[in-house]
CSV table of C-alpha atoms in Angstrom, one decimal:
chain,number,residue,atom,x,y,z
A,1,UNK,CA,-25.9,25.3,-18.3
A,2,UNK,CA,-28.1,22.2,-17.5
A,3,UNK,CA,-25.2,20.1,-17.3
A,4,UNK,CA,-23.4,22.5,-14.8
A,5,UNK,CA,-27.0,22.2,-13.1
A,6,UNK,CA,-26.8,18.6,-12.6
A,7,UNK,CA,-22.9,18.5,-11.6
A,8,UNK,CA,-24.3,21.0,-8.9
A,9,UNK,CA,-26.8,18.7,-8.1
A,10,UNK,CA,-24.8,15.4,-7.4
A,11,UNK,CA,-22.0,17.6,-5.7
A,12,UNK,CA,-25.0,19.0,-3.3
A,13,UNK,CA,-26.1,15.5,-3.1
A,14,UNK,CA,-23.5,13.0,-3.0
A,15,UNK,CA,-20.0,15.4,-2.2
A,16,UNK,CA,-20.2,14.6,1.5
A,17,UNK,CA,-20.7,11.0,0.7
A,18,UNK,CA,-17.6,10.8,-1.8
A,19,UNK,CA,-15.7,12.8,0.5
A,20,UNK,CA,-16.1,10.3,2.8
A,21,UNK,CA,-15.3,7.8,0.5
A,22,UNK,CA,-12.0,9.3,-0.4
A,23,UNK,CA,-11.4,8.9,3.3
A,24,UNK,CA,-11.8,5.2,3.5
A,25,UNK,CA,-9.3,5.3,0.5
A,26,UNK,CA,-6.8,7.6,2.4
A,27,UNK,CA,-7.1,5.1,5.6
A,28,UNK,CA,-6.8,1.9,3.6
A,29,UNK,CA,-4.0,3.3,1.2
A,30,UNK,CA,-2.4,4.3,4.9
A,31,UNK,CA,-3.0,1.0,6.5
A,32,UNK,CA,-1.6,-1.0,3.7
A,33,UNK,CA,1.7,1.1,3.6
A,34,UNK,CA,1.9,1.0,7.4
A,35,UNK,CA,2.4,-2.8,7.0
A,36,UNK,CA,3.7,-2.9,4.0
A,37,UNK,CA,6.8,-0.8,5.3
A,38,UNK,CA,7.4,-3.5,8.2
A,39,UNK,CA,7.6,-6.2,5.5
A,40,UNK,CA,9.5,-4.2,3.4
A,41,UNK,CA,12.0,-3.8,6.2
A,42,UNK,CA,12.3,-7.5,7.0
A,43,UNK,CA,12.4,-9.0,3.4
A,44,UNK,CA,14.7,-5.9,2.4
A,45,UNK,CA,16.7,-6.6,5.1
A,46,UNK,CA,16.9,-10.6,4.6
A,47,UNK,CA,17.7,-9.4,0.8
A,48,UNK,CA,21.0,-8.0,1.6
A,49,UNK,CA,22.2,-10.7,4.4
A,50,UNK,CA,25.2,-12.6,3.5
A,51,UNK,CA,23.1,-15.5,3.6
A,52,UNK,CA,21.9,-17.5,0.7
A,53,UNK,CA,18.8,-18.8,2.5
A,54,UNK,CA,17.7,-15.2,4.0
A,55,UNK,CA,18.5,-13.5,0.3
A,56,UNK,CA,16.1,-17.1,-1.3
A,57,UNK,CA,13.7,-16.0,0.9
A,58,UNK,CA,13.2,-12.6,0.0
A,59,UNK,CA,13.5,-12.9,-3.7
A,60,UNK,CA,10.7,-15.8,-3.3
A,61,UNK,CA,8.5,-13.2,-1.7
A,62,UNK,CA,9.0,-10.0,-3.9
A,63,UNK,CA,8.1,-12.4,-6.7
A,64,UNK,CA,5.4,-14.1,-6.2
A,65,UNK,CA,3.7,-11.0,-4.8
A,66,UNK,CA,4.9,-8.9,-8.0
A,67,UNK,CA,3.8,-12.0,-10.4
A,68,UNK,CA,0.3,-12.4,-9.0
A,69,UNK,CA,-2.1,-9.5,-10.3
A,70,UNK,CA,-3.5,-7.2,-8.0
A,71,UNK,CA,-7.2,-8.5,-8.0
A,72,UNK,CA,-6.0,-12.1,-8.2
A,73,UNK,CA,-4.4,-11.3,-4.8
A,74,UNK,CA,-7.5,-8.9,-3.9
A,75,UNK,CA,-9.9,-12.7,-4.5
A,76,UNK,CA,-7.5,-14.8,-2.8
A,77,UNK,CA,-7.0,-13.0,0.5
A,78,UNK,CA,-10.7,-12.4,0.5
A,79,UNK,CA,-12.0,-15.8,0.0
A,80,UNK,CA,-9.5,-18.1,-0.1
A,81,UNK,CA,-7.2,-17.5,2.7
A,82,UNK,CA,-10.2,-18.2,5.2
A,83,UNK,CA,-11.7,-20.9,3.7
A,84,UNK,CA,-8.2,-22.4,3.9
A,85,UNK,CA,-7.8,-21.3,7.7
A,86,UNK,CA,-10.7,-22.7,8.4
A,87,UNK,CA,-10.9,-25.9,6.8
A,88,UNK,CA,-7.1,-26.1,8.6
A,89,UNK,CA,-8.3,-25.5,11.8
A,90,UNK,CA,-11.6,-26.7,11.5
A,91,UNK,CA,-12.9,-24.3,14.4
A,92,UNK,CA,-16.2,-25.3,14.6
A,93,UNK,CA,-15.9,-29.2,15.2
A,94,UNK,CA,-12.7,-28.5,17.4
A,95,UNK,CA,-13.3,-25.3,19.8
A,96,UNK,CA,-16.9,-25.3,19.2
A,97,UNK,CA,-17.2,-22.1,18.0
A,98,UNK,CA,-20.9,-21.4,15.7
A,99,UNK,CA,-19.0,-19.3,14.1
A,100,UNK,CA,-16.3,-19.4,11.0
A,101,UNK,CA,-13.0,-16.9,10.4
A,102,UNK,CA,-13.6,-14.3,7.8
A,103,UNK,CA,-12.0,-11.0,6.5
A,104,UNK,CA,-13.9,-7.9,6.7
A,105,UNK,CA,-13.4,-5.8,3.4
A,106,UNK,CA,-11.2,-3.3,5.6
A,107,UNK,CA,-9.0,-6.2,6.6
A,108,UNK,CA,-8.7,-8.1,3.4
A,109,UNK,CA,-8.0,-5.1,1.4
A,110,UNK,CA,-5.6,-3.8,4.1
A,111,UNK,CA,-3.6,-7.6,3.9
A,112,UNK,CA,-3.9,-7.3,0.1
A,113,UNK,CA,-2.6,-3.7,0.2
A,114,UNK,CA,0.3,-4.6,2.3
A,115,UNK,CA,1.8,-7.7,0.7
A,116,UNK,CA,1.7,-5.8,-3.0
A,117,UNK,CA,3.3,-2.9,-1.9
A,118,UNK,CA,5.4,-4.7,0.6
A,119,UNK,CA,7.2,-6.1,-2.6
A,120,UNK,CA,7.9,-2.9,-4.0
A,121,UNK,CA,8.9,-2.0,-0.3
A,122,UNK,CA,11.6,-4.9,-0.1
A,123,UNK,CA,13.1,-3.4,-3.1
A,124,UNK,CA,13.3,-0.1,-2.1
A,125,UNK,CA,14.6,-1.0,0.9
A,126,UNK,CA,17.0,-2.9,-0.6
A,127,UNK,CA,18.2,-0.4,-2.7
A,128,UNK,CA,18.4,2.2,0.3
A,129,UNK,CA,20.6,0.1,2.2
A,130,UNK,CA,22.8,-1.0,-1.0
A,131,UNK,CA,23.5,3.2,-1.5
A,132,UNK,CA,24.9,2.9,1.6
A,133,UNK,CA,29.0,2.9,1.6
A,134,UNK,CA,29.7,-1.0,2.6
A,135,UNK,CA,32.3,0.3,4.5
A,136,UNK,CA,30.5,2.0,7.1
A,137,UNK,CA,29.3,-1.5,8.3
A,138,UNK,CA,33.1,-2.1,9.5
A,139,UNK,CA,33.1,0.6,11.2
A,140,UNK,CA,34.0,-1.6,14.6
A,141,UNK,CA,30.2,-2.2,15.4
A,142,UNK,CA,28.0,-5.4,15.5
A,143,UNK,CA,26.5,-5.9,12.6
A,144,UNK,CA,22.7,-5.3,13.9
A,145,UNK,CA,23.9,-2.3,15.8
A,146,UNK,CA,25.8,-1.1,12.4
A,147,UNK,CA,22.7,-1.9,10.4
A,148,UNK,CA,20.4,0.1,13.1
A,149,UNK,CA,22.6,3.2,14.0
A,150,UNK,CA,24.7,4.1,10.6
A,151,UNK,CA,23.2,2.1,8.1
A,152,UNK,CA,19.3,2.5,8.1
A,153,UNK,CA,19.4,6.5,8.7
A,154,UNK,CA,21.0,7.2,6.1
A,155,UNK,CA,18.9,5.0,3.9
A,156,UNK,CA,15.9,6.0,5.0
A,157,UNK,CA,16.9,9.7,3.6
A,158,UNK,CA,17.1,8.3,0.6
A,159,UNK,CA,13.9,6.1,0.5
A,160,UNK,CA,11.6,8.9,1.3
A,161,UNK,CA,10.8,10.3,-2.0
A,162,UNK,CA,10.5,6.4,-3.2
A,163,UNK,CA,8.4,6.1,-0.4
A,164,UNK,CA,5.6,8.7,-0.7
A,165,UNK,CA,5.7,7.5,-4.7
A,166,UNK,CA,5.1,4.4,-3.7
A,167,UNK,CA,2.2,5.7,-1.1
A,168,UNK,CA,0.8,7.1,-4.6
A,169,UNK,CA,0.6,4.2,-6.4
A,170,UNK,CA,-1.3,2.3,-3.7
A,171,UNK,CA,-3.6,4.9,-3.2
A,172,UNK,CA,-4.5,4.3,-7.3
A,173,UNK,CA,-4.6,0.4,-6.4
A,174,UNK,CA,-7.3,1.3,-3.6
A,175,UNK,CA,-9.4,1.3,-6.5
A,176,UNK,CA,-9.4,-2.1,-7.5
A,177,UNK,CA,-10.5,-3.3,-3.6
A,178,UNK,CA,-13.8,-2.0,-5.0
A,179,UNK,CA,-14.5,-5.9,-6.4
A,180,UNK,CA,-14.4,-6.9,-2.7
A,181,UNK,CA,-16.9,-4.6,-1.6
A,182,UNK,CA,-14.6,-1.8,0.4
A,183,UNK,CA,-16.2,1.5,0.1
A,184,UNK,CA,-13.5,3.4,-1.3
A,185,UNK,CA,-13.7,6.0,-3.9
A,186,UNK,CA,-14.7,3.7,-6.9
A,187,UNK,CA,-16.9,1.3,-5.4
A,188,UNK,CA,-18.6,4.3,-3.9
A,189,UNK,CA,-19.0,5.9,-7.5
A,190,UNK,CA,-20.7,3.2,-8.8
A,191,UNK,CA,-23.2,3.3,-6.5
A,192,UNK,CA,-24.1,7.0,-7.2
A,193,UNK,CA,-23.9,6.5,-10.9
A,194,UNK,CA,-26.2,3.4,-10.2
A,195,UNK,CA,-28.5,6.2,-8.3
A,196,UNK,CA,-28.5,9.0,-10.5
A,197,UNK,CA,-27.8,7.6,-13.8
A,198,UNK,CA,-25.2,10.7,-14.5
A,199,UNK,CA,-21.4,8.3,-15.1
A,200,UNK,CA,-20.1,11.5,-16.9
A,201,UNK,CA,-20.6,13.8,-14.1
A,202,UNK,CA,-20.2,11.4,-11.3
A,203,UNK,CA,-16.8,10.1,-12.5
A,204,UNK,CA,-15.5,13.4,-13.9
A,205,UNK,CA,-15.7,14.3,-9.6
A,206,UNK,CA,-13.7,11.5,-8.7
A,207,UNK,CA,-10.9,11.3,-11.4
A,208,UNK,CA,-10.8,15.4,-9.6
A,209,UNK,CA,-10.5,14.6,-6.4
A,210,UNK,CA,-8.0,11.7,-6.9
A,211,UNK,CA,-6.1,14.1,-10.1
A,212,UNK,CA,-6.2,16.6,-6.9
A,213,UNK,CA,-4.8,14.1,-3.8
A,214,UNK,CA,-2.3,12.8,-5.7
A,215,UNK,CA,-1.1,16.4,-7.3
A,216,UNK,CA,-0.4,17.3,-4.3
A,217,UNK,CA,1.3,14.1,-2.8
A,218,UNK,CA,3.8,14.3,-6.0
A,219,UNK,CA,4.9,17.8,-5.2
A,220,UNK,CA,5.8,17.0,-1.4
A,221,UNK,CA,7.7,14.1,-2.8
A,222,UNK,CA,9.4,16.5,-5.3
A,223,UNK,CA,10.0,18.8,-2.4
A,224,UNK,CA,11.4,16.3,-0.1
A,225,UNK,CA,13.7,14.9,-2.7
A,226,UNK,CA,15.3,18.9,-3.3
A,227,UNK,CA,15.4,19.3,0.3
A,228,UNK,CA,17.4,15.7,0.8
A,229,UNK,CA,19.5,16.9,-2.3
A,230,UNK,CA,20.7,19.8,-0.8
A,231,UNK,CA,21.3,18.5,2.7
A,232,UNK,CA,23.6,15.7,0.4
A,233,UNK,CA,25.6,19.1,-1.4
């Protein structure tokens, strides 16, 4: 009974601010995949070119971003990608500016997002198109035209379930953006545990509310996949 007392307590207390939290997450994880679907596009579209340089390209890309560990990636677009900007461009000697270029947490973790799921993006992509019968891009259209008005449509169909899956799993890699300082979810957590001393009750509310989000996002991607099935039959 005390326990369920306490839980009460930090739900009275802290809901509205993990709530809020969960939001950042949701706008990051949407952020990320927002760019991470236009590079997807572009290196999934370079990947199936019948050009060696365009398909190097693309499988340089996918992986190096796949090889690199998320919070490796998390560090390096935080910190080092501005101290090499500015030590390139040396800003404050040149334009006289006072001040230096930096990331916010929102824009680092949004950069971070993008280029990790991008990979995964490229290759989904990739494999969309490839479903697609070759012989529909001779159908007596340019190739760009082809590739916009038959070929892409009809991959997309089948990239949506991959897609919201893949939405899933970034929303679950929101969580390491908490070493950078973003307040999603986690990083939120920690402070409340930090403030309450209660890691049982404070974490068995978030593992909740993310079992709950993503329970939810699964079954729309299960119920877009039957509905695409049956539009295919």
């Amino acid at each position: 009974k005390g326990a369920c007392c306490h839980l009460a307590r930090i739900i009275t207390n802290y809901g509205g601010l993990l709530l809020a939290a969960m939001g950042q997450t949701l706008l990051l994880a949407l952020c990320g995949l927002f760019f991470a679907c236009i590079l997807g596009l572009v290196f999934g579209i370079l990947s199936v070119l019948k050009n060696r340089a365009c398909n190097i390209i693309a499988t340089v890309f996918v992986d190096i971003i796949r090889g690199v560990p998320m919070i490796v990636l998390a560090f390096y677009v935080y910190f080092a990608v501005p101290m090499l900007l500015n030590n390139i461009l040396h800003l404050n000697t040149m334009l006289g500016m006072k001040g230096q270029i930096t990331f916010s947490a929102l824009q680092a973790g949004t950069i971070c997002l993008a280029l990790n799921c991008g990979a995964y993006m490229a290759e989904i992509i990739r494999a969309g198109i490839e479903s697609v019968d070759k012989g529909q891009m001779e159908a007596g259209l340019p190739y760009w035209r082809a590739m916009y008005r038959v070929v892409l449509p009809q991959a997309i169909r089948t990239m949506i379930p991959s897609i919201i899956n893949q939405f899933i799993i970034t929303l679950k890699d929101t969580s390491i953006l908490s070493v950078i300082g973003f307040p999603e979810l986690v990083n939120t957590a920690k402070n409340v545990v930090a403030n309450t001393m209660s890691a049982f009750q404070v974490w068995t509310i978030v593992a909740v509310m993310y079992l709950v989000v993503i329970t939810l996002l699964s079954r729309l991607a299960k119920k877009v996949e039957r509905r695409l099935n049956r539009g295919r039959q």
